[in-house]
PDB file of C-alpha atoms in Angstrom:
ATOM      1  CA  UNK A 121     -20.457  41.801  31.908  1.00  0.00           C
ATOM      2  CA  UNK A 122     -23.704  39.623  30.960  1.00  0.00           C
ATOM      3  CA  UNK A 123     -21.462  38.073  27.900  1.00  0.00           C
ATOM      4  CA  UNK A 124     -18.825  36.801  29.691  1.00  0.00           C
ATOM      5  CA  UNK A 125     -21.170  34.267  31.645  1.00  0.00           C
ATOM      6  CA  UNK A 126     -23.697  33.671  28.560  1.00  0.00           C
ATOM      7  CA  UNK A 127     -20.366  32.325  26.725  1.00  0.00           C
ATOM      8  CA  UNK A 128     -18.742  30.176  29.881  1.00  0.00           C
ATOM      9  CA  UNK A 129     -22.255  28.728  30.830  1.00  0.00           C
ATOM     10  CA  UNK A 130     -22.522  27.976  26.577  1.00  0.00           C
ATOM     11  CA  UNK A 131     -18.533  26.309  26.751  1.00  0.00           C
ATOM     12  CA  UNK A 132     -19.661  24.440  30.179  1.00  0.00           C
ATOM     13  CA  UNK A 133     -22.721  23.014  28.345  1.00  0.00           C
ATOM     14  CA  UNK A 134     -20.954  22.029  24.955  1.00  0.00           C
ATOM     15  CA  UNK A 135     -18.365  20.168  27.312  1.00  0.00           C
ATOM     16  CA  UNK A 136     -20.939  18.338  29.075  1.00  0.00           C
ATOM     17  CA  UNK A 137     -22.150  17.295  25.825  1.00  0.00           C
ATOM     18  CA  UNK A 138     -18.976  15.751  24.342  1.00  0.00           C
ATOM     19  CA  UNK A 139     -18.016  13.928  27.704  1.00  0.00           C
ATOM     20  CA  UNK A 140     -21.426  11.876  27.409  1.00  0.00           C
ATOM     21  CA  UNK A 141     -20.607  10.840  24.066  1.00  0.00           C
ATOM     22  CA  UNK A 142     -20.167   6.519  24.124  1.00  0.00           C
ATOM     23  CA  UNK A 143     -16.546   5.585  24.326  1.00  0.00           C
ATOM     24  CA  UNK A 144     -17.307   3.105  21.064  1.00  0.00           C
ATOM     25  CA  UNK A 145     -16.985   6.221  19.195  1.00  0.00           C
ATOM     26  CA  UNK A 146     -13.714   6.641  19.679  1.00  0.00           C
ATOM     27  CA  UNK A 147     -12.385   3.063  20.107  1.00  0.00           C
ATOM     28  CA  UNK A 148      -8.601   2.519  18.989  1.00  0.00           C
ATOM     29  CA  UNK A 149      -8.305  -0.953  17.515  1.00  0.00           C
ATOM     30  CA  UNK A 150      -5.593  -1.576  14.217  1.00  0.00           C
ATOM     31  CA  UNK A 151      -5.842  -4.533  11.911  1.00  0.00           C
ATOM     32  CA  UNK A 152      -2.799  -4.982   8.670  1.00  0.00           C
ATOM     33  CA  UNK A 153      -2.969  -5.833   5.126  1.00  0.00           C
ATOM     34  CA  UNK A 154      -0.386  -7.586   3.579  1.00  0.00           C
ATOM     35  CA  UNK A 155       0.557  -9.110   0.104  1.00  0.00           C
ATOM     36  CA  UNK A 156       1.430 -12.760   0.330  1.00  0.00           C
ATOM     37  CA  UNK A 157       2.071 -12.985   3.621  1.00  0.00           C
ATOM     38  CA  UNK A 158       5.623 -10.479   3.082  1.00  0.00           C
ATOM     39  CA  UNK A 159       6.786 -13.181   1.699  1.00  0.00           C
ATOM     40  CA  UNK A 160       9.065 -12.739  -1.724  1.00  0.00           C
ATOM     41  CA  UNK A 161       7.357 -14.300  -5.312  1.00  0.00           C
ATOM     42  CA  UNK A 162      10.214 -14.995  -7.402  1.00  0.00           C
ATOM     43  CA  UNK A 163       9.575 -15.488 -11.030  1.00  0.00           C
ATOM     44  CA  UNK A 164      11.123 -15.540 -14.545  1.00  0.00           C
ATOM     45  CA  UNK A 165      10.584 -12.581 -16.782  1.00  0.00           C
ATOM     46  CA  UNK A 166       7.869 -13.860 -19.104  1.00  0.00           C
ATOM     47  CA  UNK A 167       6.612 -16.095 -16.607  1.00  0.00           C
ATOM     48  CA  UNK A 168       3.245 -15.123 -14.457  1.00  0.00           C
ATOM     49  CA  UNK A 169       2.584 -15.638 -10.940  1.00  0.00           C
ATOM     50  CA  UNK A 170      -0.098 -14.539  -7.844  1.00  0.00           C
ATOM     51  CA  UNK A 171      -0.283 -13.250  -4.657  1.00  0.00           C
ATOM     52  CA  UNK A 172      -3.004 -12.979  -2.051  1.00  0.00           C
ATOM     53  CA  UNK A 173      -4.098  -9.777  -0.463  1.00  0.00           C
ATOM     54  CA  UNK A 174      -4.725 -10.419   3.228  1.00  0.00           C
ATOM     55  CA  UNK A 175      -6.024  -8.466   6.541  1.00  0.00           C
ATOM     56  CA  UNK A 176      -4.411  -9.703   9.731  1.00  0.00           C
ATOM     57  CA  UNK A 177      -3.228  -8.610  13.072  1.00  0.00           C
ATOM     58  CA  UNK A 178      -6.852  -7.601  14.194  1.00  0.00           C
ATOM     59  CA  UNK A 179      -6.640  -6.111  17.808  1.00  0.00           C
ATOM     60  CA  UNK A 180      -7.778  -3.627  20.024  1.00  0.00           C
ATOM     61  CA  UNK A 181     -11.433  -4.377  18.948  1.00  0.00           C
ATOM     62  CA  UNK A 182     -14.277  -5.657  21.990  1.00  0.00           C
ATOM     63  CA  UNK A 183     -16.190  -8.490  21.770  1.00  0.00           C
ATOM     64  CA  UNK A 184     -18.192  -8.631  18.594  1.00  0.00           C
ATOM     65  CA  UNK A 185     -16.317  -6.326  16.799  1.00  0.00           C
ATOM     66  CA  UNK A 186     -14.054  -6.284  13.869  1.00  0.00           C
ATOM     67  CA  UNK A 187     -13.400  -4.085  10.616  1.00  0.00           C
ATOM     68  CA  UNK A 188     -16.472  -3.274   8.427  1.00  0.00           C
ATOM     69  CA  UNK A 189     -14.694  -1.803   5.856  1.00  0.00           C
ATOM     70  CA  UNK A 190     -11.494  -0.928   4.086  1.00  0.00           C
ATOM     71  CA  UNK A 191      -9.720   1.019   0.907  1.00  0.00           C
ATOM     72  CA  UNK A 192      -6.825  -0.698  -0.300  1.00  0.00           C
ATOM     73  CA  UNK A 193      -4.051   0.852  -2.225  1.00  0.00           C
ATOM     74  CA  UNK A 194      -1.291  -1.292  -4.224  1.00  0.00           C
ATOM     75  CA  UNK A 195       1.350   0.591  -5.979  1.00  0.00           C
ATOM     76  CA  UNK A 196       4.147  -1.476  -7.604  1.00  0.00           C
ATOM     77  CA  UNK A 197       7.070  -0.946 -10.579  1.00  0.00           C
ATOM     78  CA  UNK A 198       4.909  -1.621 -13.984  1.00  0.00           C
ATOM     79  CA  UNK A 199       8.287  -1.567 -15.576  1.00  0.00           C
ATOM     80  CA  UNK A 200       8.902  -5.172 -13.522  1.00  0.00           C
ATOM     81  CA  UNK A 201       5.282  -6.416 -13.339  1.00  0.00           C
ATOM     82  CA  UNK A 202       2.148  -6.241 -15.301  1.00  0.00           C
ATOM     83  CA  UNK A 203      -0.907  -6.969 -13.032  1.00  0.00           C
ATOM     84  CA  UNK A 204      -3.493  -8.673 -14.917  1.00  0.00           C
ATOM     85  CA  UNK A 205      -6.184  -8.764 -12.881  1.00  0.00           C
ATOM     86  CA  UNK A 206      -7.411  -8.756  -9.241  1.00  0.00           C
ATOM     87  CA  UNK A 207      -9.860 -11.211  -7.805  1.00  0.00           C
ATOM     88  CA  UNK A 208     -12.045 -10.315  -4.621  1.00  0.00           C
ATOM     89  CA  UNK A 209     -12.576 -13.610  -2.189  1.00  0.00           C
ATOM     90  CA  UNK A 210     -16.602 -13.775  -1.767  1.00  0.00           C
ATOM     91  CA  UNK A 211     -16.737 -13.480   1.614  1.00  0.00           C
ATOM     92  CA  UNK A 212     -20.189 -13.515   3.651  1.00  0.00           C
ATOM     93  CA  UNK A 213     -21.895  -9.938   3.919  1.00  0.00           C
ATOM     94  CA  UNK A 214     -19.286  -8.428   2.479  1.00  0.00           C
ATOM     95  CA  UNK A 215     -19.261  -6.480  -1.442  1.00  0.00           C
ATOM     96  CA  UNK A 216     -15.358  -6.041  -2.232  1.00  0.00           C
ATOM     97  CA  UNK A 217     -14.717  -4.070  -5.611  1.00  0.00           C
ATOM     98  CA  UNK A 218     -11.314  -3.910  -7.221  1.00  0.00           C
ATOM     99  CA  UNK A 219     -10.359  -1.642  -9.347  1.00  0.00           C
ATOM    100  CA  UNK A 220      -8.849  -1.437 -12.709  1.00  0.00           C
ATOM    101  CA  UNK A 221      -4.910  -1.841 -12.364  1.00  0.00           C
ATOM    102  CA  UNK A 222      -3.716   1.096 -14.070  1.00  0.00           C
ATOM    103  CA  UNK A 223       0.222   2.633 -14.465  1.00  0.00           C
ATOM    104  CA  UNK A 224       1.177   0.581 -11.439  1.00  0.00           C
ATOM    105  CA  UNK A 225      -2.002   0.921  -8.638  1.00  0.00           C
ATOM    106  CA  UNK A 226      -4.989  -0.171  -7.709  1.00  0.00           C
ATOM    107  CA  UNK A 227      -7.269   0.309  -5.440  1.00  0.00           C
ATOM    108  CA  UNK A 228      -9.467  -2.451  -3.165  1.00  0.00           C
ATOM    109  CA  UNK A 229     -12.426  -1.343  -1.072  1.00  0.00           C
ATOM    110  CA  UNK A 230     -14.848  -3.502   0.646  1.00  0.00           C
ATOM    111  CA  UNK A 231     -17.344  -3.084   3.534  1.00  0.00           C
ATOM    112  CA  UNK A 232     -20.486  -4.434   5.069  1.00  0.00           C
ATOM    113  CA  UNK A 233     -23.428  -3.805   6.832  1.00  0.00           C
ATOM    114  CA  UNK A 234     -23.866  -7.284   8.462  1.00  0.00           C
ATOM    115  CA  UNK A 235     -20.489  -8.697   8.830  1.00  0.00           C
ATOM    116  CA  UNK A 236     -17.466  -8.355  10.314  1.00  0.00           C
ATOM    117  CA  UNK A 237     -13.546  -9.595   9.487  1.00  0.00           C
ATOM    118  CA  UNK A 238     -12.719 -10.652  13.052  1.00  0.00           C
ATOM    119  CA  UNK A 239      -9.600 -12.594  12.074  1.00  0.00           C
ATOM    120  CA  UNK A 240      -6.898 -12.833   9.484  1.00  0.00           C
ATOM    121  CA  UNK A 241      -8.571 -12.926   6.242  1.00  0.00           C
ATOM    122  CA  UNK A 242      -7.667 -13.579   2.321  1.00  0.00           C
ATOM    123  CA  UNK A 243      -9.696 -10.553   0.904  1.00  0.00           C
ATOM    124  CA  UNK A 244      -8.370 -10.654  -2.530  1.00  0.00           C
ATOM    125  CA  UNK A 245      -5.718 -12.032  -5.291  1.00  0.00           C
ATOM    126  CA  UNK A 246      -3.786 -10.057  -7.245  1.00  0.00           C
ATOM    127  CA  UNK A 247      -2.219 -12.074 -10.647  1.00  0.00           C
ATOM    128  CA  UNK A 248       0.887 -10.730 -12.581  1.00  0.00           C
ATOM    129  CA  UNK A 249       2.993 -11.186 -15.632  1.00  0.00           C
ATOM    130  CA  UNK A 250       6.981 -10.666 -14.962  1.00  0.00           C
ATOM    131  CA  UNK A 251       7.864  -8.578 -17.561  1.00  0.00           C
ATOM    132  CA  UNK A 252      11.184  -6.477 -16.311  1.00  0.00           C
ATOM    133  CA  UNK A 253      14.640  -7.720 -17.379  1.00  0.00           C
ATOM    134  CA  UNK A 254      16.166 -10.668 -15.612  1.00  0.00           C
ATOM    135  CA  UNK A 255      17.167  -9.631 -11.957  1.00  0.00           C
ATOM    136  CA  UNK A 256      14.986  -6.895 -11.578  1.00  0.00           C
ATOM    137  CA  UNK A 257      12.405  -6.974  -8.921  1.00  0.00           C
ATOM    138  CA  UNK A 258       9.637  -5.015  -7.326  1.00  0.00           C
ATOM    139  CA  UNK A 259       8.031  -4.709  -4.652  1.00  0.00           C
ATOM    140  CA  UNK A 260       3.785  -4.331  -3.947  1.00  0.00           C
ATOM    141  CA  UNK A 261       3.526  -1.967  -1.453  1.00  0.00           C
ATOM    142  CA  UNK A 262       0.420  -0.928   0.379  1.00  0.00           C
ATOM    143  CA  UNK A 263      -1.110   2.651   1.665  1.00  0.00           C
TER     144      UNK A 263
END
């Protein structure tokens, strides 16, 4: 019946263990990304246009804290629009790398070892060509 004990005393200790772990580790804080601020971009098919790519809503972070880093993913119709290219904002501390827009995505990641986004923030810009018959529309959604 040696086992038993050898087993609870090894559970006991592990539990110990994870309880002294610092609450940062497991902070809860959200921040959200959206493309011009929701707002619709209505063009003419032939005719090109831009959006911005922003984070926002920042909460649940303590003092001197803020996101570090981020993946990006923007899906859209590429029967409606053509993206052309995407532009990363230079931004203090932080390296941002776009990707290459391909059969309607792309993907944005950033981060930083120095710096922090603490507050809304233009991260990127995403240009377009309409090219989908008149009336059609699309929308950029992000994952």
């Amino acid at each position: 019946m040696k086992k038993p004990f050898k087993i609870g005393l090894l559970f006991l200790i592990s539990m110990l263990f994870f309880t002294m772990l610092p609450t940062s580790v497991c902070q809860a804080a959200s921040a959200s990304v959206t493309v011009n601020g929701g707002s619709a971009i209505n063009i003419g098919s032939g005719q090109s246009g831009s959006a911005s790519i922003t984070i926002g809503s920042i909460s649940g972070f303590t003092e001197g804290n803020g996101v570090g880093g981020f993946t990006i993913n923007l899906s859209w119709d590429p029967s409606v629009i053509n993206v052309t290219s995407i532009n990363a904002q230079s931004l203090p501390g932080f390296s941002i790398t776009p990707g290459s827009p391909s059969g309607g995505s792309v993907k944005v990641s950033g981060h930083s070892s120095t710096s922090l986004i603490t507050s809304t923030t233009n991260i990127a810009s995403i240009q377009f060509d309409a090219i989908g018959a008149p009336g059609s529309s699309t929308n950029i959604e992000v994952s």
